[in-house]
mmCIF file of C-alpha atoms and ligand atoms in Angstrom:
data_model
loop_
_atom_site.group_PDB
_atom_site.id
_atom_site.type_symbol
_atom_site.label_atom_id
_atom_site.label_comp_id
_atom_site.label_asym_id
_atom_site.label_seq_id
_atom_site.Cartn_x
_atom_site.Cartn_y
_atom_site.Cartn_z
ATOM 1 C CA MET X 5 67.902 74.192 96.391
ATOM 2 C CA SER X 6 70.096 72.714 99.112
ATOM 3 C CA ALA X 7 73.760 73.718 99.226
ATOM 4 C CA PRO X 8 76.087 71.102 97.672
ATOM 5 C CA GLU X 9 78.595 69.375 99.885
ATOM 6 C CA ILE X 10 81.769 71.397 99.646
ATOM 7 C CA GLY X 11 84.309 69.963 97.203
ATOM 8 C CA LYS X 12 82.167 66.984 96.224
ATOM 9 C CA ASN X 13 82.576 65.870 92.603
ATOM 10 C CA LEU X 14 84.861 68.779 91.812
ATOM 11 C CA PRO X 15 87.978 67.971 89.773
ATOM 12 C CA GLU X 16 91.238 68.951 91.399
ATOM 13 C CA VAL X 17 92.862 71.951 89.789
ATOM 14 C CA ALA X 18 96.607 72.408 90.027
ATOM 15 C CA LEU X 19 97.317 76.110 90.053
ATOM 16 C CA PRO X 20 100.667 77.199 88.662
ATOM 17 C CA SER X 21 102.937 78.320 91.444
ATOM 18 C CA VAL X 22 103.581 82.044 91.343
ATOM 19 C CA SER X 23 105.265 83.937 94.108
ATOM 20 C CA LEU X 24 103.198 86.793 95.423
ATOM 21 C CA ALA X 25 105.559 87.373 98.313
ATOM 22 C CA LYS X 26 106.452 91.017 98.906
ATOM 23 C CA VAL X 27 104.686 92.295 95.772
ATOM 24 C CA LEU X 28 104.522 95.702 97.479
ATOM 25 C CA LYS X 29 108.146 95.853 98.569
ATOM 26 C CA GLY X 30 109.417 99.422 98.986
ATOM 27 C CA GLN X 31 105.925 100.945 98.794
ATOM 28 C CA LYS X 32 104.389 103.299 101.348
ATOM 29 C CA ALA X 33 100.707 102.852 102.145
ATOM 30 C CA LEU X 34 98.164 104.804 104.164
ATOM 31 C CA VAL X 35 95.088 102.927 105.371
ATOM 32 C CA THR X 36 92.362 105.014 106.995
ATOM 33 C CA GLY X 37 90.280 103.503 109.783
ATOM 34 C CA ALA X 38 92.957 100.840 110.202
ATOM 35 C CA ASN X 39 92.481 100.053 113.889
ATOM 36 C CA SER X 40 89.720 97.482 113.359
ATOM 37 C CA GLY X 41 87.783 95.369 110.889
ATOM 38 C CA ILE X 42 88.531 95.617 107.177
ATOM 39 C CA GLY X 43 91.035 98.464 107.636
ATOM 40 C CA LYS X 44 93.067 96.510 110.169
ATOM 41 C CA ALA X 45 93.217 93.370 108.011
ATOM 42 C CA THR X 46 94.099 95.439 104.948
ATOM 43 C CA ALA X 47 96.917 97.264 106.752
ATOM 44 C CA ILE X 48 98.369 93.939 107.929
ATOM 45 C CA CYS X 49 98.034 92.271 104.501
ATOM 46 C CA LEU X 50 99.729 95.235 102.764
ATOM 47 C CA ALA X 51 102.559 95.029 105.297
ATOM 48 C CA GLN X 52 102.926 91.271 104.787
ATOM 49 C CA ALA X 53 103.264 92.061 101.074
ATOM 50 C CA GLY X 54 106.175 94.370 101.919
ATOM 51 C CA ALA X 55 104.647 97.862 102.293
ATOM 52 C CA ASP X 56 105.349 100.291 105.129
ATOM 53 C CA VAL X 57 102.025 101.458 106.519
ATOM 54 C CA VAL X 58 100.489 104.487 108.205
ATOM 55 C CA VAL X 59 97.688 103.188 110.418
ATOM 56 C CA ASN X 60 95.126 105.971 110.604
ATOM 57 C CA TYR X 61 92.495 105.804 113.329
ATOM 58 C CA PHE X 62 89.993 108.093 115.003
ATOM 59 C CA SER X 63 89.329 106.296 118.283
ATOM 60 C CA GLY X 64 90.935 103.328 119.994
ATOM 61 C CA ASP X 65 94.634 104.137 120.591
ATOM 62 C CA ASP X 66 95.354 100.688 122.029
ATOM 63 C CA ALA X 67 93.908 98.893 119.028
ATOM 64 C CA ALA X 68 95.930 101.097 116.657
ATOM 65 C CA ARG X 69 99.118 100.415 118.637
ATOM 66 C CA GLN X 70 98.393 96.686 118.399
ATOM 67 C CA VAL X 71 98.056 96.896 114.606
ATOM 68 C CA VAL X 72 101.390 98.749 114.488
ATOM 69 C CA ALA X 73 102.998 95.980 116.580
ATOM 70 C CA ASP X 74 101.532 93.269 114.297
ATOM 71 C CA ILE X 75 102.882 95.072 111.234
ATOM 72 C CA GLN X 76 106.334 95.468 112.738
ATOM 73 C CA LYS X 77 106.436 91.681 113.248
ATOM 74 C CA SER X 78 106.269 91.271 109.470
ATOM 75 C CA GLY X 79 109.385 93.436 109.119
ATOM 76 C CA SER X 80 107.632 96.543 107.755
ATOM 77 C CA LYS X 81 107.561 100.011 109.270
ATOM 78 C CA ALA X 82 104.298 101.241 110.777
ATOM 79 C CA ILE X 83 103.108 104.517 112.257
ATOM 80 C CA ALA X 84 99.797 105.056 114.064
ATOM 81 C CA HIS X 85 98.240 108.441 113.302
ATOM 82 C CA LEU X 86 95.088 109.864 114.878
ATOM 83 C CA ALA X 87 93.029 111.956 112.442
ATOM 84 C CA ASP X 88 89.389 112.606 111.600
ATOM 85 C CA VAL X 89 89.276 112.042 107.819
ATOM 86 C CA SER X 90 86.351 114.440 107.473
ATOM 87 C CA ARG X 91 88.524 117.361 108.661
ATOM 88 C CA GLU X 92 90.679 118.998 106.003
ATOM 89 C CA ASP X 93 93.308 120.291 108.448
ATOM 90 C CA GLN X 94 93.725 116.885 110.093
ATOM 91 C CA VAL X 95 93.997 115.071 106.748
ATOM 92 C CA GLN X 96 96.618 117.520 105.509
ATOM 93 C CA ALA X 97 98.628 117.186 108.726
ATOM 94 C CA MET X 98 98.504 113.381 108.396
ATOM 95 C CA PHE X 99 99.858 113.448 104.825
ATOM 96 C CA LYS X 100 102.545 115.961 105.842
ATOM 97 C CA ARG X 101 103.723 113.645 108.595
ATOM 98 C CA MET X 102 103.632 110.592 106.331
ATOM 99 C CA ILE X 103 105.767 112.320 103.708
ATOM 100 C CA GLU X 104 108.205 113.582 106.364
ATOM 101 C CA GLU X 105 108.574 110.177 108.036
ATOM 102 C CA LEU X 106 108.187 107.706 105.147
ATOM 103 C CA GLY X 107 109.232 109.948 102.263
ATOM 104 C CA THR X 108 106.113 109.658 100.093
ATOM 105 C CA ILE X 109 102.875 107.720 99.519
ATOM 106 C CA ASP X 110 102.345 105.025 96.862
ATOM 107 C CA ILE X 111 99.065 103.462 98.026
ATOM 108 C CA LEU X 112 96.034 105.065 99.672
ATOM 109 C CA VAL X 113 93.313 102.807 101.036
ATOM 110 C CA ASN X 114 90.326 105.049 101.689
ATOM 111 C CA ASN X 115 88.710 102.753 104.212
ATOM 112 C CA ALA X 116 87.368 104.791 107.160
ATOM 113 C CA GLY X 117 83.600 104.585 107.239
ATOM 114 C CA LEU X 118 80.644 104.254 109.540
ATOM 115 C CA GLN X 119 76.927 103.553 109.708
ATOM 116 C CA GLN X 120 74.271 105.546 111.557
ATOM 117 C CA ASP X 121 71.099 103.683 110.715
ATOM 118 C CA ALA X 122 67.563 104.994 111.058
ATOM 119 C CA ALA X 123 64.161 104.653 109.441
ATOM 120 C CA PHE X 124 64.111 107.270 106.696
ATOM 121 C CA GLU X 125 61.498 109.585 108.182
ATOM 122 C CA GLU X 126 63.321 109.512 111.510
ATOM 123 C CA MET X 127 66.800 110.107 110.155
ATOM 124 C CA THR X 128 68.262 113.299 111.587
ATOM 125 C CA LEU X 129 70.287 115.779 109.589
ATOM 126 C CA GLN X 130 73.159 114.991 111.919
ATOM 127 C CA GLN X 131 73.001 111.276 111.072
ATOM 128 C CA TRP X 132 72.908 112.136 107.382
ATOM 129 C CA ASN X 133 75.812 114.600 107.626
ATOM 130 C CA THR X 134 78.017 112.417 109.826
ATOM 131 C CA VAL X 135 77.821 109.483 107.428
ATOM 132 C CA LEU X 136 78.319 111.601 104.297
ATOM 133 C CA ASN X 137 81.166 113.572 105.922
ATOM 134 C CA VAL X 138 83.177 110.506 106.904
ATOM 135 C CA ASN X 139 82.296 108.051 104.123
ATOM 136 C CA LEU X 140 82.342 110.427 101.156
ATOM 137 C CA THR X 141 84.005 113.746 102.047
ATOM 138 C CA GLY X 142 86.698 111.870 103.992
ATOM 139 C CA GLN X 143 87.529 109.822 100.899
ATOM 140 C CA PHE X 144 87.608 112.995 98.780
ATOM 141 C CA LEU X 145 90.000 114.785 101.157
ATOM 142 C CA CYS X 146 92.426 111.854 101.389
ATOM 143 C CA ALA X 147 92.317 111.094 97.658
ATOM 144 C CA ARG X 148 93.039 114.734 96.829
ATOM 145 C CA GLU X 149 96.143 114.833 99.042
ATOM 146 C CA ALA X 150 97.327 111.498 97.604
ATOM 147 C CA VAL X 151 96.906 112.674 93.994
ATOM 148 C CA ARG X 152 98.859 115.854 94.770
ATOM 149 C CA GLU X 153 101.811 113.771 96.019
ATOM 150 C CA PHE X 154 101.548 111.168 93.213
ATOM 151 C CA LYS X 155 101.690 113.938 90.585
ATOM 152 C CA ARG X 156 104.543 115.756 92.333
ATOM 153 C CA ARG X 157 106.647 112.574 92.489
ATOM 154 C CA GLY X 158 105.629 110.711 89.334
ATOM 155 C CA VAL X 159 106.545 107.126 88.513
ATOM 156 C CA VAL X 160 109.539 105.583 90.273
ATOM 157 C CA LYS X 161 109.887 102.465 88.185
ATOM 158 C CA GLU X 162 111.930 100.476 90.711
ATOM 159 C CA VAL X 163 108.957 100.798 93.086
ATOM 160 C CA SER X 164 105.887 100.475 90.836
ATOM 161 C CA CYS X 165 104.930 101.067 87.219
ATOM 162 C CA ALA X 166 102.190 103.429 88.420
ATOM 163 C CA ALA X 167 102.689 106.841 90.005
ATOM 164 C CA GLY X 168 100.173 105.889 92.675
ATOM 165 C CA LYS X 169 97.211 103.726 93.531
ATOM 166 C CA ILE X 170 94.005 104.632 95.350
ATOM 167 C CA ILE X 171 91.600 102.003 96.630
ATOM 168 C CA CYS X 172 88.251 103.303 97.826
ATOM 169 C CA MET X 173 86.448 100.996 100.231
ATOM 170 C CA SER X 174 82.937 101.026 98.876
ATOM 171 C CA SER X 175 80.253 98.404 99.476
ATOM 172 C CA VAL X 176 77.769 96.195 97.693
ATOM 173 C CA HIS X 177 75.468 99.081 98.658
ATOM 174 C CA GLU X 178 76.941 101.247 95.932
ATOM 175 C CA VAL X 179 74.519 99.269 93.727
ATOM 176 C CA ILE X 180 72.120 97.515 96.139
ATOM 177 C CA PRO X 181 69.582 99.918 97.655
ATOM 178 C CA TRP X 182 69.329 99.541 101.451
ATOM 179 C CA ALA X 183 66.162 100.463 103.331
ATOM 180 C CA GLY X 184 66.876 101.857 106.776
ATOM 181 C CA HIS X 185 70.376 102.866 105.681
ATOM 182 C CA VAL X 186 69.662 105.657 103.195
ATOM 183 C CA ASN X 187 72.595 107.811 104.336
ATOM 184 C CA TYR X 188 75.038 104.899 104.053
ATOM 185 C CA ALA X 189 73.840 103.728 100.614
ATOM 186 C CA ALA X 190 73.920 107.329 99.345
ATOM 187 C CA SER X 191 77.496 107.709 100.572
ATOM 188 C CA LYS X 192 78.622 104.521 98.800
ATOM 189 C CA GLY X 193 76.784 105.418 95.585
ATOM 190 C CA GLY X 194 78.686 108.713 95.786
ATOM 191 C CA VAL X 195 81.982 106.889 96.304
ATOM 192 C CA MET X 196 81.351 104.931 93.106
ATOM 193 C CA LEU X 197 81.075 107.941 90.795
ATOM 194 C CA MET X 198 83.700 109.909 92.707
ATOM 195 C CA MET X 199 86.123 107.005 92.204
ATOM 196 C CA LYS X 200 85.334 106.643 88.487
ATOM 197 C CA SER X 201 85.534 110.394 87.847
ATOM 198 C CA ILE X 202 88.888 110.727 89.620
ATOM 199 C CA ALA X 203 90.148 107.662 87.719
ATOM 200 C CA GLN X 204 89.133 109.225 84.408
ATOM 201 C CA GLU X 205 90.799 112.519 85.310
ATOM 202 C CA VAL X 206 94.162 111.253 86.582
ATOM 203 C CA ALA X 207 94.774 108.102 84.512
ATOM 204 C CA ARG X 208 97.060 110.091 82.188
ATOM 205 C CA TYR X 209 99.457 110.581 85.120
ATOM 206 C CA ARG X 210 99.634 106.800 85.611
ATOM 207 C CA ILE X 211 97.506 106.968 88.734
ATOM 208 C CA ARG X 212 95.079 104.087 89.202
ATOM 209 C CA VAL X 213 91.880 104.574 91.173
ATOM 210 C CA ASN X 214 89.597 101.628 91.972
ATOM 211 C CA SER X 215 87.148 100.470 94.616
ATOM 212 C CA ILE X 216 86.556 97.289 96.515
ATOM 213 C CA GLY X 217 82.889 96.537 97.195
ATOM 214 C CA PRO X 218 82.772 94.238 100.222
ATOM 215 C CA GLY X 219 79.640 92.272 100.993
ATOM 216 C CA ALA X 220 78.903 91.093 104.529
ATOM 217 C CA ILE X 221 82.242 90.821 106.293
ATOM 218 C CA ARG X 222 82.664 89.658 109.901
ATOM 219 C CA THR X 223 83.561 93.020 111.525
ATOM 220 C CA PRO X 224 82.245 95.186 114.365
ATOM 221 C CA ILE X 225 80.138 97.353 111.974
ATOM 222 C CA ASN X 226 77.556 94.574 111.416
ATOM 223 C CA THR X 227 77.744 92.314 114.495
ATOM 224 C CA ALA X 228 73.944 92.171 114.610
ATOM 225 C CA ALA X 229 73.905 90.506 111.172
ATOM 226 C CA TRP X 230 76.140 87.534 112.064
ATOM 227 C CA GLU X 231 76.668 87.038 115.801
ATOM 228 C CA ALA X 232 73.456 85.191 116.657
ATOM 229 C CA PRO X 233 72.938 81.901 114.747
ATOM 230 C CA ALA X 234 69.436 82.938 113.627
ATOM 231 C CA ALA X 235 70.766 86.190 112.187
ATOM 232 C CA TYR X 236 73.614 84.321 110.471
ATOM 233 C CA ASN X 237 71.158 81.909 108.836
ATOM 234 C CA GLU X 238 69.064 84.832 107.575
ATOM 235 C CA LEU X 239 72.215 86.474 106.231
ATOM 236 C CA MET X 240 73.107 83.323 104.275
ATOM 237 C CA LYS X 241 69.946 83.790 102.202
ATOM 238 C CA LEU X 242 71.708 86.822 100.727
ATOM 239 C CA ILE X 243 75.069 85.131 100.057
ATOM 240 C CA PRO X 244 75.145 82.440 97.347
ATOM 241 C CA TYR X 245 78.616 81.312 98.402
ATOM 242 C CA ASN X 246 77.119 80.476 101.788
ATOM 243 C CA ARG X 247 79.675 81.942 104.154
ATOM 244 C CA ILE X 248 80.327 85.321 105.686
ATOM 245 C CA GLY X 249 83.400 87.174 104.439
ATOM 246 C CA GLU X 250 86.461 87.519 106.625
ATOM 247 C CA PRO X 251 88.412 90.800 106.814
ATOM 248 C CA GLU X 252 91.400 89.042 105.169
ATOM 249 C CA ASP X 253 89.249 88.347 102.077
ATOM 250 C CA ILE X 254 89.289 92.097 101.558
ATOM 251 C CA GLY X 255 92.927 92.607 102.610
ATOM 252 C CA ARG X 256 94.094 90.071 100.021
ATOM 253 C CA ALA X 257 92.043 91.708 97.270
ATOM 254 C CA ALA X 258 93.570 95.061 98.246
ATOM 255 C CA VAL X 259 97.111 93.669 97.943
ATOM 256 C CA TRP X 260 96.388 92.513 94.399
ATOM 257 C CA LEU X 261 94.618 95.709 93.369
ATOM 258 C CA ALA X 262 97.467 97.843 94.738
ATOM 259 C CA SER X 263 100.166 95.725 93.100
ATOM 260 C CA ASP X 264 101.556 95.948 89.574
ATOM 261 C CA HIS X 265 99.799 92.625 88.868
ATOM 262 C CA ALA X 266 96.683 94.815 88.516
ATOM 263 C CA ASP X 267 98.415 97.555 86.491
ATOM 264 C CA TYR X 268 95.773 97.579 83.736
ATOM 265 C CA VAL X 269 92.865 97.717 86.165
ATOM 266 C CA ASN X 270 91.502 101.228 86.498
ATOM 267 C CA GLY X 271 88.156 102.737 87.480
ATOM 268 C CA ILE X 272 86.406 99.541 88.539
ATOM 269 C CA THR X 273 84.712 98.236 91.648
ATOM 270 C CA LEU X 274 85.909 94.767 92.549
ATOM 271 C CA PHE X 275 83.044 93.172 94.461
ATOM 272 C CA VAL X 276 84.290 90.769 97.112
ATOM 273 C CA ASP X 277 80.950 89.563 98.356
ATOM 274 C CA GLY X 278 80.417 85.813 97.897
ATOM 275 C CA GLY X 279 77.925 86.686 95.176
ATOM 276 C CA MET X 280 75.728 89.074 97.169
ATOM 277 C CA THR X 281 75.410 91.287 94.076
ATOM 278 C CA LEU X 282 74.027 88.349 92.031
ATOM 279 C CA TYR X 283 70.402 88.994 93.068
ATOM 280 C CA PRO X 284 70.264 85.699 95.034
ATOM 281 C CA GLY X 285 66.474 85.975 95.298
ATOM 282 C CA PHE X 286 66.382 84.998 91.621
ATOM 283 C CA ALA X 287 68.254 81.709 92.134
ATOM 284 C CA GLU X 288 64.844 80.114 91.998
ATOM 285 C CA GLY X 289 62.000 81.943 90.418
ATOM 286 C CA GLY X 290 61.641 85.086 88.404
HETATM 287 C C1 LIG Y 316 77.730 97.174 105.551
HETATM 288 C C2 LIG Y 316 77.433 95.982 106.421
HETATM 289 C C3 LIG Y 316 76.562 94.987 105.667
HETATM 290 C C4 LIG Y 316 77.114 94.686 104.286
HETATM 291 C C5 LIG Y 316 76.182 93.827 103.447
HETATM 292 C C6 LIG Y 316 78.317 96.703 104.262
HETATM 293 O O1 LIG Y 316 78.704 97.768 103.451
HETATM 294 O O2 LIG Y 316 78.618 98.051 106.240
HETATM 295 O O3 LIG Y 316 76.777 96.388 107.610
HETATM 296 O O4 LIG Y 316 76.473 93.779 106.407
HETATM 297 O O5 LIG Y 316 77.355 95.894 103.599
HETATM 298 O O6 LIG Y 316 74.853 94.260 103.493
#
């Protein structure tokens, strides 16, 4: 099946005008791994929606400072903070500083993550542990500190109708198995049930916990999948919507999920993937 010409024969739809400006006004957000890629775009989108943001990073001071400068342009406060999310002491120090300098936390975006790919039989214990420590344990440590502060403070209704919001950055690979990336897929499968179990446990305190499951997004983590035209064409076979995702696609979804517009949304993964989870191989056949 050849892709239809974009927009051809589609009726025009007039969307009602709603203002989404500053939906996060007065809120304090922490985005981990916010110096590049999805984390960077999410930090900037949250700030454009009115939130003050802690920009966590592990390496790349200059990039983190640049994100802080971009955020300040939108009129929000921003603080860069170096911390390894897989280290309990560093995570606790980061939350302590955030609460001292910004007063509290309303939104946690558990974004920091990495890949260390290898054929399964060649995967070292170190590759396994590094990926699980950052992608899963790191999300646990940050979520735990956030829940402690959300419960201590409770709902401040002028700020949000929830006591706090956690967004876990998962992946389509929480449901799509991925040969050659067993450690990564295992970490994201873990994020899925960690997220749902936390959501079930803390919902009664008006804390919402959800995930975003990005598909292929144009970031440094997967350059090999999109930079060369041949690789990009191969990638399109996996994406019914026929384009790669941009980091802002995820940042915008995060703004909505963190806002009170999504107040009844709890314990779900919002896939933002151009249809990658639709089993595109079955578009013809089966
Ligand atoms: C991975 C990317 C990959 C995408 C789709 C993401 O979670 O980090 O490397 O391109 O999933 O397969």
